[in-house]
GROMACS .gro file of C-alpha atoms in nm:
model
  148
    1MET     CA    1   8.565   9.976  12.556
    2SER     CA    2   8.914   9.842  12.475
    3LEU     CA    3   9.015   9.602  12.199
    4ASP     CA    4   8.992   9.234  12.293
    5PRO     CA    5   9.342   9.081  12.280
    6SER     CA    6   9.196   8.730  12.244
    7PHE     CA    7   9.132   8.822  11.878
    8VAL     CA    8   9.504   8.788  11.794
    9GLY     CA    9   9.532   8.509  11.538
   10ARG     CA   10   9.167   8.530  11.431
   11THR     CA   11   9.119   8.487  11.057
   12TYR     CA   12   8.800   8.596  10.886
   13PRO     CA   13   8.636   8.421  10.588
   14PRO     CA   14   8.757   8.515  10.239
   15THR     CA   15   8.575   8.802  10.072
   16ALA     CA   16   8.376   8.788   9.751
   17PRO     CA   17   8.598   8.833   9.442
   18TYR     CA   18   8.683   9.183   9.322
   19GLN     CA   19   8.727   9.220   8.945
   20VAL     CA   20   9.019   9.453   8.865
   21GLY     CA   21   8.929   9.665   8.563
   22ARG     CA   22   9.140   9.877   8.332
   23GLU     CA   23   8.939  10.190   8.402
   24LYS     CA   24   8.968  10.140   8.779
   25ILE     CA   25   9.346  10.118   8.738
   26ARG     CA   26   9.356  10.428   8.520
   27GLU     CA   27   9.128  10.623   8.756
   28PHE     CA   28   9.331  10.526   9.062
   29ALA     CA   29   9.661  10.606   8.890
   30THR     CA   30   9.530  10.947   8.782
   31ALA     CA   31   9.394  11.020   9.131
   32ILE     CA   32   9.733  10.958   9.295
   33GLY     CA   33   9.939  11.121   9.018
   34ALA     CA   34  10.098  10.795   8.896
   35THR     CA   35  10.206  10.870   8.541
   36ASP     CA   36  10.388  10.547   8.450
   37PRO     CA   37  10.253  10.445   8.108
   38ALA     CA   38  10.205  10.084   8.230
   39HIS     CA   39   9.913  10.214   8.442
   40HIS     CA   40   9.744  10.389   8.150
   41ASP     CA   41   9.847  10.231   7.818
   42LEU     CA   42   9.790   9.862   7.740
   43GLU     CA   43  10.068   9.848   7.480
   44ALA     CA   44  10.317  10.001   7.725
   45ALA     CA   45  10.225   9.742   7.991
   46GLN     CA   46  10.251   9.456   7.743
   47ALA     CA   47  10.588   9.585   7.619
   48LEU     CA   48  10.710   9.537   7.977
   49GLY     CA   49  10.586   9.176   7.976
   50HIS     CA   50  10.258   9.225   8.163
   51PRO     CA   51   9.934   9.071   8.033
   52ASP     CA   52   9.737   9.391   8.090
   53LEU     CA   53   9.753   9.730   8.264
   54VAL     CA   54   9.952   9.724   8.588
   55ALA     CA   55   9.798   9.875   8.900
   56PRO     CA   56  10.001  10.123   9.108
   57PRO     CA   57  10.155   9.965   9.419
   58THR     CA   58   9.894  10.111   9.656
   59PHE     CA   59   9.594  10.001   9.445
   60PRO     CA   60   9.514   9.701   9.671
   61VAL     CA   61   9.399   9.946   9.939
   62ILE     CA   62   9.073   9.959   9.739
   63VAL     CA   63   8.997   9.593   9.809
   64THR     CA   64   9.162   9.567  10.150
   65MET     CA   65   8.973   9.866  10.292
   66ALA     CA   66   8.645   9.708  10.188
   67ALA     CA   67   8.758   9.374  10.331
   68SER     CA   68   8.849   9.536  10.663
   69ASN     CA   69   8.479   9.593  10.729
   70GLN     CA   70   8.473   9.232  10.853
   71ILE     CA   71   8.697   9.342  11.139
   72ILE     CA   72   8.556   9.691  11.194
   73GLU     CA   73   8.199   9.560  11.212
   74ASP     CA   74   8.280   9.273  11.450
   75PRO     CA   75   8.111   9.395  11.772
   76ALA     CA   76   8.298   9.146  11.992
   77LEU     CA   77   8.635   9.306  11.906
   78GLY     CA   78   8.539   9.625  12.091
   79MET     CA   79   8.642   9.885  11.832
   80ASP     CA   80   8.487  10.231  11.838
   81TYR     CA   81   8.549  10.329  11.476
   82SER     CA   82   8.472  10.694  11.549
   83ARG     CA   83   8.800  10.700  11.746
   84VAL     CA   84   9.017  10.532  11.479
   85VAL     CA   85   9.316  10.692  11.309
   86HIS     CA   86   9.541  10.527  11.052
   87GLY     CA   87   9.882  10.434  11.188
   88ASP     CA   88  10.076  10.246  10.921
   89GLN     CA   89  10.040  10.047  10.599
   90ARG     CA   90  10.282   9.826  10.408
   91PHE     CA   91  10.270   9.592  10.112
   92ALA     CA   92  10.471   9.278  10.029
   93TYR     CA   93  10.416   9.177   9.669
   94THR     CA   94  10.443   8.833   9.511
   95ARG     CA   95  10.347   8.983   9.176
   96PRO     CA   96  10.182   9.303   9.047
   97VAL     CA   97   9.807   9.347   9.033
   98VAL     CA   98   9.693   9.363   8.670
   99ALA     CA   99   9.364   9.433   8.496
  100GLY     CA  100   9.160   9.117   8.469
  101ASP     CA  101   9.263   8.984   8.811
  102GLU     CA  102   8.984   8.857   9.033
  103LEU     CA  103   9.108   8.920   9.386
  104VAL     CA  104   8.999   8.768   9.715
  105CYS     CA  105   9.104   8.901  10.058
  106THR     CA  106   9.154   8.704  10.377
  107ASN     CA  107   9.197   8.913  10.694
  108THR     CA  108   9.393   8.804  11.000
  109ILE     CA  109   9.440   8.999  11.323
  110GLU     CA  110   9.812   8.983  11.401
  111ASP     CA  111   9.839   9.204  11.708
  112VAL     CA  112   9.623   9.383  11.963
  113SER     CA  113   9.787   9.599  12.227
  114THR     CA  114   9.731   9.901  12.446
  115ARG     CA  115   9.984  10.180  12.504
  116GLY     CA  116   9.930  10.513  12.668
  117GLY     CA  117   9.558  10.454  12.690
  118HIS     CA  118   9.525  10.391  12.315
  119GLY     CA  119   9.442  10.062  12.142
  120PHE     CA  120   9.661   9.938  11.858
  121LEU     CA  121   9.539   9.683  11.603
  122THR     CA  122   9.760   9.524  11.338
  123THR     CA  123   9.596   9.328  11.060
  124ARG     CA  124   9.732   9.132  10.766
  125THR     CA  125   9.523   9.092  10.454
  126ASP     CA  126   9.638   8.822  10.216
  127VAL     CA  127   9.525   8.910   9.865
  128THR     CA  128   9.507   8.619   9.623
  129THR     CA  129   9.342   8.540   9.292
  130VAL     CA  130   9.022   8.336   9.296
  131GLY     CA  131   9.247   8.044   9.198
  132GLY     CA  132   9.453   8.087   9.515
  133GLU     CA  133   9.762   8.248   9.358
  134PRO     CA  134   9.925   8.486   9.610
  135VAL     CA  135   9.944   8.846   9.487
  136VAL     CA  136  10.019   9.073   9.783
  137ALA     CA  137  10.010   9.076  10.162
  138VAL     CA  138   9.897   9.405  10.314
  139TRP     CA  139   9.959   9.503  10.675
  140SER     CA  140   9.766   9.783  10.838
  141LYS     CA  141   9.803   9.932  11.182
  142ILE     CA  142   9.524  10.142  11.325
  143VAL     CA  143   9.509  10.333  11.648
  144VAL     CA  144   9.191  10.353  11.850
  145ARG     CA  145   9.229  10.675  12.049
  146GLY     CA  146   9.154  10.643  12.418
  147GLU     CA  147   8.901  10.852  12.601
  148ALA     CA  148   9.028  11.202  12.676
   0.00000   0.00000   0.00000
């Protein structure tokens, strides 16, 4: 089954809020080897002008991956997740993610195409605070491998 190109432009409902915690930031930073003190030490982050610990730039993948289940689990799209490989990811920040943020994700399908027998899906996830303040836009491209 191939991806349905009529899904281009479809936007899914906003997700439930995700509370960004200090320990989550520290754990993520440690897991990826990010040693900047602003990820681990409150005083260091505040000395740089931040209200709390600053998340590493790829931290939003935690909330956007969970939010992408809206798309993955949409049976009408025609995605066989067992055939999916990650193609690309990029982030465009309005401001850093900090501990204490309550983040909401809104997913939009930006492109659906087929090349060489493989499906390509590009999504944009707009990450905002519960108050509607833009934080980061995250684009993800996945490849749905064709039948061999």
